[in-house]
GROMACS .gro file of C-alpha atoms in nm:
model
  247
    1UNK     CA    1  -1.657  -0.254  -1.332
    2UNK     CA    2  -1.674  -0.360  -0.967
    3UNK     CA    3  -1.913  -0.650  -0.910
    4UNK     CA    4  -2.088  -0.690  -0.574
    5UNK     CA    5  -2.299  -0.983  -0.453
    6UNK     CA    6  -2.537  -0.955  -0.158
    7UNK     CA    7  -2.662  -1.283  -0.014
    8UNK     CA    8  -2.939  -1.278   0.247
    9UNK     CA    9  -3.260  -1.478   0.268
   10UNK     CA   10  -3.461  -1.161   0.333
   11UNK     CA   11  -3.522  -0.937   0.031
   12UNK     CA   12  -3.570  -0.632   0.252
   13UNK     CA   13  -3.224  -0.682   0.401
   14UNK     CA   14  -3.072  -0.714   0.052
   15UNK     CA   15  -3.244  -0.392  -0.053
   16UNK     CA   16  -3.122  -0.206   0.256
   17UNK     CA   17  -2.762  -0.319   0.200
   18UNK     CA   18  -2.777  -0.219  -0.167
   19UNK     CA   19  -2.909   0.123  -0.065
   20UNK     CA   20  -2.615   0.169   0.174
   21UNK     CA   21  -2.378   0.066  -0.106
   22UNK     CA   22  -2.526   0.319  -0.347
   23UNK     CA   23  -2.475   0.596  -0.090
   24UNK     CA   24  -2.100   0.525  -0.099
   25UNK     CA   25  -2.037   0.566  -0.472
   26UNK     CA   26  -2.061   0.853  -0.718
   27UNK     CA   27  -2.200   0.860  -1.070
   28UNK     CA   28  -1.856   0.809  -1.224
   29UNK     CA   29  -1.790   0.477  -1.052
   30UNK     CA   30  -1.888   0.172  -1.255
   31UNK     CA   31  -2.041  -0.115  -1.058
   32UNK     CA   32  -2.300  -0.393  -1.064
   33UNK     CA   33  -2.491  -0.531  -0.764
   34UNK     CA   34  -2.661  -0.871  -0.765
   35UNK     CA   35  -2.877  -1.003  -0.482
   36UNK     CA   36  -2.915  -1.371  -0.393
   37UNK     CA   37  -3.180  -1.500  -0.153
   38UNK     CA   38  -2.994  -1.822  -0.074
   39UNK     CA   39  -2.638  -1.948  -0.051
   40UNK     CA   40  -2.731  -2.216  -0.306
   41UNK     CA   41  -2.815  -1.950  -0.563
   42UNK     CA   42  -2.485  -1.771  -0.501
   43UNK     CA   43  -2.287  -2.096  -0.528
   44UNK     CA   44  -2.469  -2.183  -0.850
   45UNK     CA   45  -2.364  -1.848  -0.995
   46UNK     CA   46  -2.002  -1.924  -0.905
   47UNK     CA   47  -2.026  -2.271  -1.057
   48UNK     CA   48  -2.152  -2.108  -1.378
   49UNK     CA   49  -1.838  -1.894  -1.391
   50UNK     CA   50  -1.962  -1.575  -1.223
   51UNK     CA   51  -1.704  -1.385  -1.019
   52UNK     CA   52  -1.741  -1.092  -0.782
   53UNK     CA   53  -1.509  -0.839  -0.621
   54UNK     CA   54  -1.708  -0.814  -0.297
   55UNK     CA   55  -1.949  -1.049  -0.120
   56UNK     CA   56  -2.182  -0.941   0.160
   57UNK     CA   57  -2.300  -1.264   0.321
   58UNK     CA   58  -2.560  -1.332   0.587
   59UNK     CA   59  -2.443  -1.634   0.786
   60UNK     CA   60  -2.770  -1.774   0.920
   61UNK     CA   61  -2.964  -1.909   0.621
   62UNK     CA   62  -3.158  -2.225   0.543
   63UNK     CA   63  -2.986  -2.530   0.394
   64UNK     CA   64  -2.632  -2.401   0.328
   65UNK     CA   65  -2.535  -2.112   0.554
   66UNK     CA   66  -2.320  -1.819   0.452
   67UNK     CA   67  -2.007  -1.953   0.621
   68UNK     CA   68  -2.023  -2.284   0.437
   69UNK     CA   69  -2.084  -2.099   0.113
   70UNK     CA   70  -1.778  -1.880   0.178
   71UNK     CA   71  -1.561  -2.188   0.234
   72UNK     CA   72  -1.670  -2.334  -0.101
   73UNK     CA   73  -1.626  -2.000  -0.279
   74UNK     CA   74  -1.272  -1.960  -0.140
   75UNK     CA   75  -1.176  -2.280  -0.326
   76UNK     CA   76  -1.280  -2.108  -0.651
   77UNK     CA   77  -1.188  -1.749  -0.579
   78UNK     CA   78  -0.900  -1.637  -0.356
   79UNK     CA   79  -0.933  -1.267  -0.440
   80UNK     CA   80  -1.293  -1.180  -0.351
   81UNK     CA   81  -1.343  -0.969  -0.038
   82UNK     CA   82  -1.604  -1.103   0.206
   83UNK     CA   83  -1.809  -0.917   0.467
   84UNK     CA   84  -2.018  -1.134   0.699
   85UNK     CA   85  -2.341  -1.015   0.861
   86UNK     CA   86  -2.482  -1.213   1.152
   87UNK     CA   87  -2.664  -1.196   1.481
   88UNK     CA   88  -2.449  -1.481   1.613
   89UNK     CA   89  -2.088  -1.447   1.729
   90UNK     CA   90  -1.986  -1.815   1.730
   91UNK     CA   91  -1.875  -1.792   1.367
   92UNK     CA   92  -1.606  -1.530   1.421
   93UNK     CA   93  -1.315  -1.777   1.426
   94UNK     CA   94  -1.436  -1.938   1.102
   95UNK     CA   95  -1.457  -1.594   0.943
   96UNK     CA   96  -1.080  -1.561   0.987
   97UNK     CA   97  -1.032  -1.904   0.827
   98UNK     CA   98  -1.182  -1.777   0.501
   99UNK     CA   99  -0.989  -1.446   0.521
  100UNK     CA  100  -1.300  -1.235   0.565
  101UNK     CA  101  -1.261  -0.860   0.529
  102UNK     CA  102  -1.490  -0.803   0.829
  103UNK     CA  103  -1.759  -0.953   1.051
  104UNK     CA  104  -2.051  -0.726   1.140
  105UNK     CA  105  -2.324  -0.790   1.394
  106UNK     CA  106  -2.690  -0.756   1.307
  107UNK     CA  107  -2.879  -0.531   1.312
  108UNK     CA  108  -2.635  -0.371   1.072
  109UNK     CA  109  -2.471  -0.045   1.173
  110UNK     CA  110  -2.501   0.159   0.851
  111UNK     CA  111  -2.203   0.382   0.936
  112UNK     CA  112  -1.973   0.081   0.990
  113UNK     CA  113  -2.092  -0.086   0.670
  114UNK     CA  114  -2.038   0.236   0.475
  115UNK     CA  115  -1.680   0.254   0.603
  116UNK     CA  116  -1.619  -0.105   0.491
  117UNK     CA  117  -1.773  -0.039   0.151
  118UNK     CA  118  -1.550   0.266   0.107
  119UNK     CA  119  -1.243   0.061   0.195
  120UNK     CA  120  -1.342  -0.206  -0.058
  121UNK     CA  121  -1.403   0.054  -0.329
  122UNK     CA  122  -1.075   0.226  -0.256
  123UNK     CA  123  -0.890  -0.106  -0.276
  124UNK     CA  124  -1.062  -0.190  -0.603
  125UNK     CA  125  -0.980   0.145  -0.759
  126UNK     CA  126  -0.617   0.125  -0.652
  127UNK     CA  127  -0.582  -0.224  -0.799
  128UNK     CA  128  -0.763  -0.155  -1.127
  129UNK     CA  129  -0.690   0.206  -1.221
  130UNK     CA  130  -0.402   0.236  -1.466
  131UNK     CA  131  -0.212   0.528  -1.611
  132UNK     CA  132  -0.068   0.514  -1.959
  133UNK     CA  133   0.242   0.729  -1.943
  134UNK     CA  134   0.490   0.821  -2.219
  135UNK     CA  135   0.833   0.758  -2.069
  136UNK     CA  136   1.194   0.766  -2.187
  137UNK     CA  137   1.347   0.422  -2.245
  138UNK     CA  138   1.712   0.329  -2.188
  139UNK     CA  139   1.797   0.398  -2.553
  140UNK     CA  140   1.646   0.747  -2.512
  141UNK     CA  141   1.336   0.661  -2.715
  142UNK     CA  142   0.987   0.744  -2.595
  143UNK     CA  143   0.753   0.454  -2.521
  144UNK     CA  144   0.420   0.425  -2.341
  145UNK     CA  145   0.398   0.211  -2.028
  146UNK     CA  146   0.101   0.102  -1.818
  147UNK     CA  147   0.138   0.186  -1.450
  148UNK     CA  148  -0.118   0.097  -1.187
  149UNK     CA  149  -0.170   0.372  -0.930
  150UNK     CA  150  -0.131   0.117  -0.650
  151UNK     CA  151   0.238   0.071  -0.743
  152UNK     CA  152   0.332   0.441  -0.763
  153UNK     CA  153   0.496   0.591  -0.453
  154UNK     CA  154   0.528   0.948  -0.577
  155UNK     CA  155   0.605   1.178  -0.869
  156UNK     CA  156   0.894   1.421  -0.854
  157UNK     CA  157   0.918   1.721  -1.085
  158UNK     CA  158   1.281   1.792  -1.167
  159UNK     CA  159   1.452   1.990  -1.443
  160UNK     CA  160   1.141   2.006  -1.666
  161UNK     CA  161   1.083   1.633  -1.632
  162UNK     CA  162   0.881   1.419  -1.392
  163UNK     CA  163   1.044   1.120  -1.223
  164UNK     CA  164   0.804   0.838  -1.129
  165UNK     CA  165   0.907   0.630  -0.827
  166UNK     CA  166   0.747   0.284  -0.803
  167UNK     CA  167   0.718   0.053  -0.504
  168UNK     CA  168   0.928  -0.203  -0.694
  169UNK     CA  169   1.221   0.039  -0.685
  170UNK     CA  170   1.191   0.108  -1.058
  171UNK     CA  171   1.209   0.467  -1.182
  172UNK     CA  172   1.060   0.614  -1.498
  173UNK     CA  173   1.100   0.960  -1.647
  174UNK     CA  174   0.826   1.139  -1.838
  175UNK     CA  175   0.779   1.480  -1.998
  176UNK     CA  176   0.421   1.500  -1.867
  177UNK     CA  177   0.357   1.799  -1.643
  178UNK     CA  178   0.306   1.725  -1.277
  179UNK     CA  179   0.001   1.955  -1.279
  180UNK     CA  180  -0.169   1.731  -1.539
  181UNK     CA  181  -0.087   1.424  -1.334
  182UNK     CA  182  -0.234   1.594  -1.028
  183UNK     CA  183  -0.561   1.659  -1.213
  184UNK     CA  184  -0.573   1.298  -1.329
  185UNK     CA  185  -0.501   1.150  -0.986
  186UNK     CA  186  -0.665   1.389  -0.741
  187UNK     CA  187  -0.957   1.148  -0.687
  188UNK     CA  188  -0.721   0.847  -0.666
  189UNK     CA  189  -0.570   0.934  -0.326
  190UNK     CA  190  -0.274   1.134  -0.455
  191UNK     CA  191  -0.194   1.467  -0.293
  192UNK     CA  192   0.035   1.752  -0.394
  193UNK     CA  193   0.269   1.799  -0.099
  194UNK     CA  194   0.490   2.056  -0.268
  195UNK     CA  195   0.518   2.219  -0.609
  196UNK     CA  196   0.766   1.944  -0.702
  197UNK     CA  197   0.599   1.639  -0.544
  198UNK     CA  198   0.275   1.446  -0.598
  199UNK     CA  199   0.246   1.164  -0.342
  200UNK     CA  200   0.037   0.848  -0.310
  201UNK     CA  201  -0.133   0.886   0.030
  202UNK     CA  202  -0.131   0.507   0.068
  203UNK     CA  203   0.244   0.515   0.130
  204UNK     CA  204   0.261   0.812   0.367
  205UNK     CA  205   0.375   0.689   0.709
  206UNK     CA  206   0.432   1.011   0.901
  207UNK     CA  207   0.386   1.385   0.864
  208UNK     CA  208   0.629   1.612   1.044
  209UNK     CA  209   0.636   1.989   1.063
  210UNK     CA  210   0.741   2.045   0.700
  211UNK     CA  211   0.818   1.693   0.585
  212UNK     CA  212   0.633   1.378   0.488
  213UNK     CA  213   0.778   1.028   0.527
  214UNK     CA  214   0.695   0.794   0.238
  215UNK     CA  215   0.780   0.430   0.303
  216UNK     CA  216   0.733   0.090   0.141
  217UNK     CA  217   0.924  -0.208   0.279
  218UNK     CA  218   1.293  -0.106   0.272
  219UNK     CA  219   1.236   0.209   0.066
  220UNK     CA  220   1.197   0.529   0.266
  221UNK     CA  221   1.189   0.888   0.141
  222UNK     CA  222   1.169   1.218   0.328
  223UNK     CA  223   0.987   1.469   0.108
  224UNK     CA  224   0.909   1.836   0.166
  225UNK     CA  225   0.566   1.982   0.241
  226UNK     CA  226   0.498   2.343   0.157
  227UNK     CA  227   0.328   2.548   0.428
  228UNK     CA  228   0.023   2.617   0.212
  229UNK     CA  229  -0.025   2.245   0.139
  230UNK     CA  230   0.024   2.113   0.493
  231UNK     CA  231  -0.343   2.123   0.598
  232UNK     CA  232  -0.452   1.956   0.273
  233UNK     CA  233  -0.192   1.681   0.312
  234UNK     CA  234  -0.288   1.614   0.673
  235UNK     CA  235  -0.656   1.592   0.581
  236UNK     CA  236  -0.586   1.352   0.291
  237UNK     CA  237  -0.374   1.136   0.520
  238UNK     CA  238  -0.635   1.121   0.796
  239UNK     CA  239  -0.923   1.060   0.554
  240UNK     CA  240  -0.735   0.770   0.399
  241UNK     CA  241  -0.654   0.615   0.735
  242UNK     CA  242  -1.017   0.620   0.853
  243UNK     CA  243  -1.150   0.497   0.521
  244UNK     CA  244  -1.346   0.816   0.460
  245UNK     CA  245  -1.191   0.929   0.133
  246UNK     CA  246  -1.419   1.092  -0.124
  247UNK     CA  247  -1.534   0.834  -0.379
   0.00000   0.00000   0.00000
């Protein structure tokens, strides 16, 4: 479950941000939103052991401001994504110091905030969604492994088997059908480029006339695109790049 904290000293602003958040998720996505009307309340929650995946912080608040709160939170939590909201631009440099995801001016542009929320959700789903796949081990025995979708480059159907290529360079082989994997991963930013290939859109770097370039660090693959799939692949690629994938 993705946990979101909204911290603003105006309840109306918290409610508006939560409403924008809810417009970005579907009924199958598990999440929890908590609102805090002061940075002190948010810090107290952290000191009590609470952790969040995303913080939306107003900067200008009484007593402790949102920037100071973020600095203290970063000492406890290096992973949380932070979006700052403010009517003042003098804090932008400090926002980089705490590795903020983004810095938005007030009044909040709902479209920009939606795009950021979708990026955060996509990142969360990639990091937390796991497949449990029966694969063939080195001694030719079948075993089940856990693979996170974020580490899968692509699936290749070959000779009645499916080869799984990971970003680590590891390769697994499974007897699962690629069509079943496609059904499972269609909403996880995987696209069928060809009858034999199911590709993680995250790793697509270029689309040529009838080829797609998949790249991660030193690994690079040139994979085919069928003519009937080309429009679908291009749309998936563009949607991912602009943070407008269907969630």
